[in-house]
PDB file of C-alpha atoms in Angstrom:
ATOM      1  CA  MET A   1       0.000   0.000   0.000  1.00  0.00           C
ATOM      2  CA  ILE A   2       2.836   2.389   0.802  1.00  0.00           C
ATOM      3  CA  PHE A   3       4.449   1.641  -2.564  1.00  0.00           C
ATOM      4  CA  ILE A   4       1.186   2.288  -4.408  1.00  0.00           C
ATOM      5  CA  HIS A   5       0.643   5.498  -2.436  1.00  0.00           C
ATOM      6  CA  ASN A   6       4.126   6.781  -3.271  1.00  0.00           C
ATOM      7  CA  LEU A   7       3.692   5.760  -6.916  1.00  0.00           C
ATOM      8  CA  LEU A   8       0.419   7.673  -7.200  1.00  0.00           C
ATOM      9  CA  LEU A   9       2.019  10.735  -5.607  1.00  0.00           C
ATOM     10  CA  THR A  10       4.902  10.566  -8.068  1.00  0.00           C
ATOM     11  CA  LEU A  11       2.586  10.209 -11.055  1.00  0.00           C
ATOM     12  CA  GLY A  12       0.368  13.039  -9.790  1.00  0.00           C
ATOM     13  CA  ARG A  13       3.358  15.332  -9.374  1.00  0.00           C
ATOM     14  CA  GLY A  14       4.569  14.330 -12.837  1.00  0.00           C
ATOM     15  CA  ILE A  15       1.349  15.589 -14.413  1.00  0.00           C
ATOM     16  CA  GLY A  16       1.246  18.644 -12.150  1.00  0.00           C
ATOM     17  CA  GLN A  17       4.793  19.599 -13.142  1.00  0.00           C
ATOM     18  CA  VAL A  18       3.601  20.243 -16.698  1.00  0.00           C
ATOM     19  CA  MET A  19       2.436  23.555 -15.226  1.00  0.00           C
ATOM     20  CA  PHE A  20       5.205  23.779 -12.611  1.00  0.00           C
ATOM     21  CA  GLN A  21       3.054  22.469  -9.753  1.00  0.00           C
ATOM     22  CA  ASN A  22       4.881  19.992  -7.520  1.00  0.00           C
ATOM     23  CA  ASN A  23       1.620  18.794  -6.023  1.00  0.00           C
ATOM     24  CA  ALA A  24      -0.067  15.453  -6.635  1.00  0.00           C
ATOM     25  CA  LEU A  25      -3.543  16.898  -5.982  1.00  0.00           C
ATOM     26  CA  SER A  26      -2.887  19.591  -8.576  1.00  0.00           C
ATOM     27  CA  GLY A  27      -1.900  16.848 -11.011  1.00  0.00           C
ATOM     28  CA  LEU A  28      -5.106  14.947 -10.222  1.00  0.00           C
ATOM     29  CA  PHE A  29      -7.286  17.936 -11.085  1.00  0.00           C
ATOM     30  CA  MET A  30      -5.336  18.438 -14.304  1.00  0.00           C
ATOM     31  CA  LEU A  31      -5.799  14.768 -15.165  1.00  0.00           C
ATOM     32  CA  ILE A  32      -9.532  15.103 -14.537  1.00  0.00           C
ATOM     33  CA  GLY A  33      -9.497  18.079 -16.892  1.00  0.00           C
ATOM     34  CA  ILE A  34      -7.883  15.927 -19.577  1.00  0.00           C
ATOM     35  CA  PHE A  35     -10.414  13.113 -19.096  1.00  0.00           C
ATOM     36  CA  LEU A  36     -13.273  15.621 -19.380  1.00  0.00           C
ATOM     37  CA  ASN A  37     -12.034  16.392 -22.879  1.00  0.00           C
ATOM     38  CA  SER A  38     -10.917  12.917 -23.951  1.00  0.00           C
ATOM     39  CA  TRP A  39     -10.645   9.691 -21.969  1.00  0.00           C
ATOM     40  CA  GLN A  40      -8.159   8.365 -24.529  1.00  0.00           C
ATOM     41  CA  MET A  41      -5.865  11.334 -23.982  1.00  0.00           C
ATOM     42  CA  GLY A  42      -6.232  10.875 -20.224  1.00  0.00           C
ATOM     43  CA  ILE A  43      -5.019   7.290 -20.464  1.00  0.00           C
ATOM     44  CA  LEU A  44      -2.194   8.270 -22.816  1.00  0.00           C
ATOM     45  CA  ALA A  45      -1.094  11.007 -20.399  1.00  0.00           C
ATOM     46  CA  VAL A  46      -0.912   8.460 -17.581  1.00  0.00           C
ATOM     47  CA  CYS A  47       0.951   5.964 -19.783  1.00  0.00           C
ATOM     48  CA  GLY A  48       3.479   8.588 -20.874  1.00  0.00           C
ATOM     49  CA  THR A  49       4.058   9.649 -17.273  1.00  0.00           C
ATOM     50  CA  ILE A  50       4.559   6.055 -16.129  1.00  0.00           C
ATOM     51  CA  ILE A  51       6.958   5.195 -18.964  1.00  0.00           C
ATOM     52  CA  SER A  52       9.108   8.295 -18.546  1.00  0.00           C
ATOM     53  CA  THR A  53       9.185   7.889 -14.758  1.00  0.00           C
ATOM     54  CA  LEU A  54      10.141   4.220 -14.978  1.00  0.00           C
ATOM     55  CA  THR A  55      12.837   5.097 -17.523  1.00  0.00           C
ATOM     56  CA  ALA A  56      14.337   7.521 -15.018  1.00  0.00           C
ATOM     57  CA  TYR A  57      14.111   4.902 -12.239  1.00  0.00           C
ATOM     58  CA  PHE A  58      15.823   2.147 -14.232  1.00  0.00           C
ATOM     59  CA  SER A  59      18.405   4.649 -15.501  1.00  0.00           C
ATOM     60  CA  GLY A  60      19.423   5.318 -11.915  1.00  0.00           C
ATOM     61  CA  TYR A  61      18.567   9.014 -11.835  1.00  0.00           C
ATOM     62  CA  LYS A  62      18.178  10.941  -8.572  1.00  0.00           C
ATOM     63  CA  HIS A  63      15.358   9.609  -6.420  1.00  0.00           C
ATOM     64  CA  ASP A  64      14.221  13.067  -5.289  1.00  0.00           C
ATOM     65  CA  ASP A  65      13.951  14.292  -8.876  1.00  0.00           C
ATOM     66  CA  ILE A  66      11.892  11.236  -9.803  1.00  0.00           C
ATOM     67  CA  LYS A  67       9.681  11.604  -6.711  1.00  0.00           C
ATOM     68  CA  ASN A  68       9.018  15.266  -7.522  1.00  0.00           C
ATOM     69  CA  GLY A  69       7.803  14.399 -11.005  1.00  0.00           C
ATOM     70  CA  LEU A  70      10.672  16.058 -12.848  1.00  0.00           C
ATOM     71  CA  TYR A  71      11.005  13.082 -15.182  1.00  0.00           C
ATOM     72  CA  GLY A  72       7.260  12.572 -15.610  1.00  0.00           C
ATOM     73  CA  PHE A  73       5.840  15.748 -17.087  1.00  0.00           C
ATOM     74  CA  ASN A  74       7.579  15.537 -20.463  1.00  0.00           C
ATOM     75  CA  GLY A  75       6.353  11.965 -20.804  1.00  0.00           C
ATOM     76  CA  ALA A  76       2.805  13.072 -19.972  1.00  0.00           C
ATOM     77  CA  LEU A  77       2.931  15.601 -22.803  1.00  0.00           C
ATOM     78  CA  VAL A  78       4.433  13.021 -25.165  1.00  0.00           C
ATOM     79  CA  GLY A  79       1.603  10.617 -24.363  1.00  0.00           C
ATOM     80  CA  ILE A  80      -1.060  13.202 -25.145  1.00  0.00           C
ATOM     81  CA  ALA A  81       0.776  14.274 -28.326  1.00  0.00           C
ATOM     82  CA  VAL A  82       0.663  10.685 -29.593  1.00  0.00           C
ATOM     83  CA  GLY A  83      -3.135  10.830 -29.326  1.00  0.00           C
ATOM     84  CA  VAL A  84      -3.195  14.164 -31.170  1.00  0.00           C
ATOM     85  CA  PHE A  85      -0.915  13.301 -34.090  1.00  0.00           C
ATOM     86  CA  LEU A  86      -1.280   9.527 -34.526  1.00  0.00           C
ATOM     87  CA  PRO A  87      -4.184   7.053 -34.674  1.00  0.00           C
ATOM     88  CA  LEU A  88      -4.216   4.619 -31.768  1.00  0.00           C
ATOM     89  CA  SER A  89      -2.517   1.424 -32.867  1.00  0.00           C
ATOM     90  CA  ILE A  90       0.296  -0.914 -31.889  1.00  0.00           C
ATOM     91  CA  GLY A  91       2.674   1.278 -33.889  1.00  0.00           C
ATOM     92  CA  SER A  92       1.639   4.489 -32.124  1.00  0.00           C
ATOM     93  CA  LEU A  93       1.960   2.816 -28.727  1.00  0.00           C
ATOM     94  CA  ILE A  94       5.485   1.748 -29.633  1.00  0.00           C
ATOM     95  CA  MET A  95       6.165   5.354 -30.635  1.00  0.00           C
ATOM     96  CA  LEU A  96       4.793   6.469 -27.264  1.00  0.00           C
ATOM     97  CA  ILE A  97       7.171   4.176 -25.390  1.00  0.00           C
ATOM     98  CA  ILE A  98      10.208   5.242 -27.426  1.00  0.00           C
ATOM     99  CA  ALA A  99       9.428   8.980 -27.348  1.00  0.00           C
ATOM    100  CA  SER A 100       8.558   8.992 -23.630  1.00  0.00           C
ATOM    101  CA  ALA A 101      11.800   7.220 -22.755  1.00  0.00           C
ATOM    102  CA  LEU A 102      13.720   9.562 -25.072  1.00  0.00           C
ATOM    103  CA  SER A 103      12.213  12.602 -23.339  1.00  0.00           C
ATOM    104  CA  THR A 104      13.555  11.314 -20.016  1.00  0.00           C
ATOM    105  CA  TRP A 105      17.077  10.879 -21.361  1.00  0.00           C
ATOM    106  CA  ILE A 106      16.992  14.346 -22.910  1.00  0.00           C
ATOM    107  CA  ALA A 107      15.698  15.788 -19.623  1.00  0.00           C
ATOM    108  CA  TYR A 108      18.649  14.183 -17.837  1.00  0.00           C
ATOM    109  CA  PHE A 109      21.022  15.821 -20.310  1.00  0.00           C
ATOM    110  CA  PHE A 110      19.529  19.234 -19.525  1.00  0.00           C
ATOM    111  CA  SER A 111      19.846  18.543 -15.795  1.00  0.00           C
ATOM    112  CA  ARG A 112      23.603  18.031 -16.230  1.00  0.00           C
ATOM    113  CA  GLN A 113      24.172  21.619 -17.426  1.00  0.00           C
ATOM    114  CA  ARG A 114      23.455  24.948 -15.752  1.00  0.00           C
ATOM    115  CA  LEU A 115      23.285  27.346 -18.685  1.00  0.00           C
ATOM    116  CA  LEU A 116      19.567  26.976 -19.404  1.00  0.00           C
ATOM    117  CA  PRO A 117      16.742  24.949 -17.813  1.00  0.00           C
ATOM    118  CA  GLY A 118      15.191  22.257 -19.976  1.00  0.00           C
ATOM    119  CA  PHE A 119      11.515  22.997 -19.270  1.00  0.00           C
ATOM    120  CA  THR A 120       9.494  21.139 -21.945  1.00  0.00           C
ATOM    121  CA  ALA A 121      12.349  21.010 -24.472  1.00  0.00           C
ATOM    122  CA  PRO A 122      12.697  17.208 -24.018  1.00  0.00           C
ATOM    123  CA  PHE A 123       9.033  16.776 -24.964  1.00  0.00           C
ATOM    124  CA  ILE A 124       9.425  19.086 -27.965  1.00  0.00           C
ATOM    125  CA  LEU A 125      12.514  17.321 -29.288  1.00  0.00           C
ATOM    126  CA  ALA A 126      11.068  13.849 -28.709  1.00  0.00           C
ATOM    127  CA  VAL A 127       7.778  14.662 -30.485  1.00  0.00           C
ATOM    128  CA  TRP A 128       9.481  16.510 -33.331  1.00  0.00           C
ATOM    129  CA  GLY A 129      11.688  13.446 -33.765  1.00  0.00           C
ATOM    130  CA  MET A 130       8.635  11.174 -33.712  1.00  0.00           C
ATOM    131  CA  LEU A 131       6.826  13.323 -36.285  1.00  0.00           C
ATOM    132  CA  GLY A 132       9.930  13.459 -38.448  1.00  0.00           C
ATOM    133  CA  VAL A 133      10.270   9.670 -38.480  1.00  0.00           C
ATOM    134  CA  CYS A 134       6.569   9.212 -39.228  1.00  0.00           C
ATOM    135  CA  SER A 135       6.640  11.815 -42.018  1.00  0.00           C
ATOM    136  CA  TRP A 136       9.623  10.077 -43.569  1.00  0.00           C
ATOM    137  CA  LEU A 137       8.601   6.425 -43.183  1.00  0.00           C
ATOM    138  CA  ILE A 138       4.808   6.348 -42.803  1.00  0.00           C
ATOM    139  CA  PRO A 139       3.382   9.771 -43.736  1.00  0.00           C
ATOM    140  CA  ASP A 140      -0.168   8.423 -44.063  1.00  0.00           C
ATOM    141  CA  SER A 141      -0.167   7.605 -40.340  1.00  0.00           C
ATOM    142  CA  LEU A 142      -0.199  11.247 -39.248  1.00  0.00           C
ATOM    143  CA  LEU A 143      -3.473  12.818 -38.198  1.00  0.00           C
ATOM    144  CA  VAL A 144      -4.628  16.421 -38.169  1.00  0.00           C
ATOM    145  CA  SER A 145      -5.307  17.683 -34.662  1.00  0.00           C
ATOM    146  CA  ASP A 146      -8.937  17.092 -33.718  1.00  0.00           C
ATOM    147  CA  THR A 147      -9.165  20.387 -31.834  1.00  0.00           C
ATOM    148  CA  ALA A 148     -12.608  21.884 -32.359  1.00  0.00           C
ATOM    149  CA  ILE A 149     -12.241  25.364 -33.839  1.00  0.00           C
ATOM    150  CA  ASP A 150     -15.057  27.878 -33.614  1.00  0.00           C
ATOM    151  CA  THR A 151     -15.823  28.996 -37.141  1.00  0.00           C
ATOM    152  CA  ILE A 152     -17.689  32.092 -35.947  1.00  0.00           C
ATOM    153  CA  GLN A 153     -15.513  35.127 -36.568  1.00  0.00           C
ATOM    154  CA  ASN A 154     -16.472  36.901 -33.340  1.00  0.00           C
ATOM    155  CA  ILE A 155     -14.036  36.466 -30.469  1.00  0.00           C
ATOM    156  CA  ASP A 156     -15.356  34.492 -27.504  1.00  0.00           C
ATOM    157  CA  TYR A 157     -13.146  35.908 -24.753  1.00  0.00           C
ATOM    158  CA  PHE A 158     -14.171  33.424 -22.070  1.00  0.00           C
ATOM    159  CA  GLN A 159     -13.566  30.479 -24.384  1.00  0.00           C
ATOM    160  CA  ALA A 160     -10.244  31.921 -25.531  1.00  0.00           C
ATOM    161  CA  PHE A 161      -9.154  32.398 -21.913  1.00  0.00           C
ATOM    162  CA  CYS A 162     -10.102  28.865 -20.830  1.00  0.00           C
ATOM    163  CA  LEU A 163      -8.629  27.168 -23.880  1.00  0.00           C
ATOM    164  CA  ASP A 164      -5.423  29.191 -23.544  1.00  0.00           C
ATOM    165  CA  ILE A 165      -4.960  27.243 -20.311  1.00  0.00           C
ATOM    166  CA  GLY A 166      -6.313  23.927 -21.599  1.00  0.00           C
ATOM    167  CA  GLN A 167      -4.135  23.933 -24.717  1.00  0.00           C
ATOM    168  CA  VAL A 168      -1.033  23.665 -22.526  1.00  0.00           C
ATOM    169  CA  MET A 169      -1.885  19.948 -22.651  1.00  0.00           C
ATOM    170  CA  PHE A 170      -3.632  19.929 -26.071  1.00  0.00           C
ATOM    171  CA  GLN A 171      -7.100  20.212 -24.506  1.00  0.00           C
ATOM    172  CA  GLY A 172      -9.010  22.462 -26.888  1.00  0.00           C
ATOM    173  CA  ASN A 173     -12.486  20.946 -27.069  1.00  0.00           C
ATOM    174  CA  THR A 174     -13.985  22.059 -23.761  1.00  0.00           C
ATOM    175  CA  VAL A 175     -13.544  25.046 -21.456  1.00  0.00           C
ATOM    176  CA  LEU A 176     -13.844  22.654 -18.494  1.00  0.00           C
ATOM    177  CA  SER A 177     -10.308  21.343 -19.061  1.00  0.00           C
ATOM    178  CA  GLY A 178      -8.820  24.810 -18.675  1.00  0.00           C
ATOM    179  CA  LEU A 179     -10.921  25.530 -15.605  1.00  0.00           C
ATOM    180  CA  PHE A 180      -9.828  22.289 -13.931  1.00  0.00           C
ATOM    181  CA  PHE A 181      -6.208  23.098 -14.790  1.00  0.00           C
ATOM    182  CA  LEU A 182      -6.680  26.507 -13.157  1.00  0.00           C
ATOM    183  CA  ILE A 183      -8.186  24.909 -10.038  1.00  0.00           C
ATOM    184  CA  GLY A 184      -5.252  22.510  -9.888  1.00  0.00           C
ATOM    185  CA  ILE A 185      -2.825  25.428  -9.956  1.00  0.00           C
ATOM    186  CA  LEU A 186      -4.834  27.334  -7.341  1.00  0.00           C
ATOM    187  CA  ILE A 187      -4.638  24.358  -4.979  1.00  0.00           C
ATOM    188  CA  ASN A 188      -0.865  24.660  -4.935  1.00  0.00           C
ATOM    189  CA  SER A 189      -0.124  28.358  -5.471  1.00  0.00           C
ATOM    190  CA  ARG A 190      -2.181  31.558  -5.553  1.00  0.00           C
ATOM    191  CA  LYS A 191       0.750  33.415  -7.087  1.00  0.00           C
ATOM    192  CA  ALA A 192       1.014  30.898  -9.925  1.00  0.00           C
ATOM    193  CA  THR A 193      -2.758  31.217 -10.415  1.00  0.00           C
ATOM    194  CA  LEU A 194      -2.489  34.983 -10.885  1.00  0.00           C
ATOM    195  CA  TYR A 195       0.342  34.541 -13.365  1.00  0.00           C
ATOM    196  CA  THR A 196      -1.663  31.864 -15.187  1.00  0.00           C
ATOM    197  CA  ILE A 197      -4.490  34.360 -15.613  1.00  0.00           C
ATOM    198  CA  LEU A 198      -1.999  36.985 -16.825  1.00  0.00           C
ATOM    199  CA  GLY A 199      -0.437  34.548 -19.285  1.00  0.00           C
ATOM    200  CA  ALA A 200      -3.841  33.561 -20.660  1.00  0.00           C
ATOM    201  CA  LEU A 201      -5.185  37.111 -21.019  1.00  0.00           C
ATOM    202  CA  LEU A 202      -2.181  39.111 -22.222  1.00  0.00           C
ATOM    203  CA  PRO A 203      -1.818  37.377 -25.628  1.00  0.00           C
ATOM    204  CA  ILE A 204      -5.424  38.185 -26.583  1.00  0.00           C
ATOM    205  CA  PRO A 205      -5.057  41.962 -27.174  1.00  0.00           C
ATOM    206  CA  LEU A 206      -1.689  41.435 -28.881  1.00  0.00           C
ATOM    207  CA  ALA A 207      -3.180  38.829 -31.206  1.00  0.00           C
ATOM    208  CA  ILE A 208      -6.070  41.180 -31.988  1.00  0.00           C
ATOM    209  CA  LEU A 209      -3.581  43.987 -32.683  1.00  0.00           C
ATOM    210  CA  LEU A 210      -1.666  41.689 -35.039  1.00  0.00           C
ATOM    211  CA  GLU A 211      -4.957  40.747 -36.756  1.00  0.00           C
ATOM    212  CA  VAL A 212      -4.836  37.059 -35.866  1.00  0.00           C
ATOM    213  CA  ASP A 213      -7.880  35.164 -37.049  1.00  0.00           C
ATOM    214  CA  ALA A 214     -10.588  34.858 -34.393  1.00  0.00           C
ATOM    215  CA  THR A 215     -10.781  31.093 -34.931  1.00  0.00           C
ATOM    216  CA  ASN A 216      -7.216  30.668 -33.672  1.00  0.00           C
ATOM    217  CA  LEU A 217      -7.911  32.944 -30.717  1.00  0.00           C
ATOM    218  CA  ASN A 218     -11.077  31.038 -29.800  1.00  0.00           C
ATOM    219  CA  ALA A 219      -9.178  27.745 -30.047  1.00  0.00           C
ATOM    220  CA  GLY A 220      -6.672  28.861 -27.394  1.00  0.00           C
ATOM    221  CA  LEU A 221      -3.739  28.622 -29.766  1.00  0.00           C
ATOM    222  CA  MET A 222      -2.395  32.095 -28.988  1.00  0.00           C
ATOM    223  CA  GLY A 223      -2.090  31.908 -25.222  1.00  0.00           C
ATOM    224  CA  TYR A 224      -1.011  28.495 -23.986  1.00  0.00           C
ATOM    225  CA  ASN A 225       2.684  29.299 -24.369  1.00  0.00           C
ATOM    226  CA  GLY A 226       2.071  32.559 -22.543  1.00  0.00           C
ATOM    227  CA  VAL A 227       0.569  30.674 -19.607  1.00  0.00           C
ATOM    228  CA  LEU A 228       3.750  28.635 -19.202  1.00  0.00           C
ATOM    229  CA  CYS A 229       5.949  31.731 -19.654  1.00  0.00           C
ATOM    230  CA  ALA A 230       4.097  33.633 -16.952  1.00  0.00           C
ATOM    231  CA  ILE A 231       4.282  30.797 -14.426  1.00  0.00           C
ATOM    232  CA  ALA A 232       7.945  30.072 -15.198  1.00  0.00           C
ATOM    233  CA  LEU A 233       9.171  33.657 -14.766  1.00  0.00           C
ATOM    234  CA  GLY A 234       6.556  35.123 -12.448  1.00  0.00           C
ATOM    235  CA  GLY A 235       7.801  36.027  -8.983  1.00  0.00           C
ATOM    236  CA  ALA A 236       6.891  38.204  -6.032  1.00  0.00           C
ATOM    237  CA  THR A 237       8.517  41.418  -7.365  1.00  0.00           C
ATOM    238  CA  TRP A 238       7.246  43.832  -9.985  1.00  0.00           C
ATOM    239  CA  LYS A 239      10.422  43.260 -12.021  1.00  0.00           C
ATOM    240  CA  SER A 240       9.687  39.571 -12.344  1.00  0.00           C
ATOM    241  CA  GLY A 241       6.164  40.468 -13.433  1.00  0.00           C
ATOM    242  CA  VAL A 242       7.557  42.717 -16.165  1.00  0.00           C
ATOM    243  CA  TRP A 243       9.925  39.998 -17.353  1.00  0.00           C
ATOM    244  CA  ALA A 244       7.067  37.489 -17.332  1.00  0.00           C
ATOM    245  CA  GLY A 245       4.903  39.863 -19.367  1.00  0.00           C
ATOM    246  CA  CYS A 246       7.675  40.412 -21.916  1.00  0.00           C
ATOM    247  CA  SER A 247       8.124  36.664 -22.256  1.00  0.00           C
ATOM    248  CA  VAL A 248       4.383  36.155 -22.745  1.00  0.00           C
ATOM    249  CA  LEU A 249       4.272  38.735 -25.556  1.00  0.00           C
ATOM    250  CA  LEU A 250       7.391  37.296 -27.198  1.00  0.00           C
ATOM    251  CA  SER A 251       5.975  33.765 -27.087  1.00  0.00           C
ATOM    252  CA  THR A 252       2.786  35.014 -28.751  1.00  0.00           C
ATOM    253  CA  VAL A 253       4.767  36.523 -31.612  1.00  0.00           C
ATOM    254  CA  LEU A 254       6.807  33.316 -31.970  1.00  0.00           C
ATOM    255  CA  GLN A 255       3.619  31.246 -31.980  1.00  0.00           C
ATOM    256  CA  ILE A 256       2.105  33.375 -34.747  1.00  0.00           C
ATOM    257  CA  LEU A 257       5.325  33.115 -36.745  1.00  0.00           C
ATOM    258  CA  GLY A 258       5.569  29.353 -36.271  1.00  0.00           C
ATOM    259  CA  MET A 259       1.950  28.781 -37.292  1.00  0.00           C
ATOM    260  CA  SER A 260       2.386  30.937 -40.386  1.00  0.00           C
ATOM    261  CA  LEU A 261       5.323  28.710 -41.390  1.00  0.00           C
ATOM    262  CA  GLY A 262       3.288  25.545 -40.832  1.00  0.00           C
ATOM    263  CA  ILE A 263       5.478  24.349 -37.949  1.00  0.00           C
ATOM    264  CA  PRO A 264       3.969  22.160 -35.202  1.00  0.00           C
ATOM    265  CA  THR A 265       5.144  24.610 -32.552  1.00  0.00           C
ATOM    266  CA  LEU A 266       4.099  22.579 -29.496  1.00  0.00           C
ATOM    267  CA  THR A 267       5.538  24.545 -26.536  1.00  0.00           C
ATOM    268  CA  ALA A 268       8.655  25.735 -28.388  1.00  0.00           C
ATOM    269  CA  PRO A 269       7.610  29.431 -28.290  1.00  0.00           C
ATOM    270  CA  PHE A 270       7.438  29.171 -24.494  1.00  0.00           C
ATOM    271  CA  VAL A 271      10.859  27.546 -24.164  1.00  0.00           C
ATOM    272  CA  ILE A 272      12.588  29.872 -26.638  1.00  0.00           C
ATOM    273  CA  SER A 273      11.089  33.072 -25.227  1.00  0.00           C
ATOM    274  CA  VAL A 274      11.950  32.158 -21.633  1.00  0.00           C
ATOM    275  CA  TRP A 275      15.478  31.180 -22.673  1.00  0.00           C
ATOM    276  CA  ILE A 276      15.859  34.578 -24.370  1.00  0.00           C
ATOM    277  CA  ILE A 277      14.648  36.402 -21.257  1.00  0.00           C
ATOM    278  CA  ILE A 278      16.973  34.366 -19.019  1.00  0.00           C
ATOM    279  CA  MET A 279      19.956  35.159 -21.255  1.00  0.00           C
ATOM    280  CA  ILE A 280      19.057  38.870 -21.261  1.00  0.00           C
ATOM    281  CA  GLN A 281      18.845  38.807 -17.461  1.00  0.00           C
ATOM    282  CA  LYS A 282      22.253  37.139 -17.257  1.00  0.00           C
ATOM    283  CA  VAL A 283      23.793  39.738 -19.563  1.00  0.00           C
ATOM    284  CA  ILE A 284      22.292  42.562 -17.502  1.00  0.00           C
ATOM    285  CA  ARG A 285      23.588  41.045 -14.249  1.00  0.00           C
ATOM    286  CA  LEU A 286      27.034  40.549 -15.763  1.00  0.00           C
ATOM    287  CA  ALA A 287      27.118  44.117 -17.067  1.00  0.00           C
ATOM    288  CA  SER A 288      25.948  45.449 -13.703  1.00  0.00           C
ATOM    289  CA  LYS A 289      28.601  43.423 -11.896  1.00  0.00           C
ATOM    290  CA  THR A 290      31.283  44.730 -14.274  1.00  0.00           C
ATOM    291  CA  VAL A 291      30.193  48.341 -13.675  1.00  0.00           C
ATOM    292  CA  ARG A 292      30.287  47.861  -9.907  1.00  0.00           C
ATOM    293  CA  THR A 293      33.740  46.284 -10.124  1.00  0.00           C
ATOM    294  CA  ASN A 294      35.054  49.155 -12.237  1.00  0.00           C
ATOM    295  CA  LYS A 295      33.625  51.720  -9.830  1.00  0.00           C
ATOM    296  CA  SER A 296      35.197  49.884  -6.906  1.00  0.00           C
ATOM    297  CA  ASP A 297      38.581  49.833  -8.649  1.00  0.00           C
ATOM    298  CA  GLU A 298      38.298  53.566  -9.392  1.00  0.00           C
ATOM    299  CA  HIS A 299      37.458  54.273  -5.764  1.00  0.00           C
ATOM    300  CA  ARG A 300      40.495  52.344  -4.537  1.00  0.00           C
ATOM    301  CA  LEU A 301      42.732  54.255  -6.964  1.00  0.00           C
ATOM    302  CA  VAL A 302      41.381  57.598  -5.714  1.00  0.00           C
ATOM    303  CA  CYS A 303      41.928  56.564  -2.141  1.00  0.00           C
TER     304      CYS A 303
END
């Protein structure tokens, strides 16, 4: 019973970590949100989390990292992506196993360096690799995403807001998924909840300004990267809020660019925009440190 309890906690945290919530109850609410949209995707999310977590366990990775779900969330996303891009079959399940395990090994690689955090890059690389192999070997096996897109040209702001959150895990057919994701975040962190709301709302006026089609706005395709950006960079200070807002806007522009080029962007706009902001912050800190050092040297010379 203790083993099963610990396993469920690990799996719950793995799903919760998709949105940076190290909380098994948060992960449970997010999983419920997925099942409300698609029971197949719910099962695939669980399978991906289990496979990636077991891969980390048998690879001998740090127990605390495994327990906190750090090797589960990329696998959860991989599992859902398999349901989005491939028909369910023996072949797609084999792809799920390979890609989920690959995401864990890539995540370990990112954990061995300190320049940039991996975030969902392992999921992105694993799924891009999977799609590349399928396009090359079995192109007829690929599906078009079954996300329901509102064909009405008027913007439904409530739907856009909810699906901005739900699309973090490909859930674009019901506003309930996004609301359950938001509840899951609220259970763990009020601050993260506020930044989630910011990340979901801020892309909407920018997308309108850039004349993005209302169908894409209503489908939540403009804001899901912004949600992750806001949570990742959002802190308790106003400066962190500004950086988070800049990252959200940048991710929206990158998403629009990627979609115009026909690229399956996944969460790449989120990862790239946050990496850019982190590098800018490092350059600013380095420049500030250099200025302080120079001033200190000048003061010693005067003295």
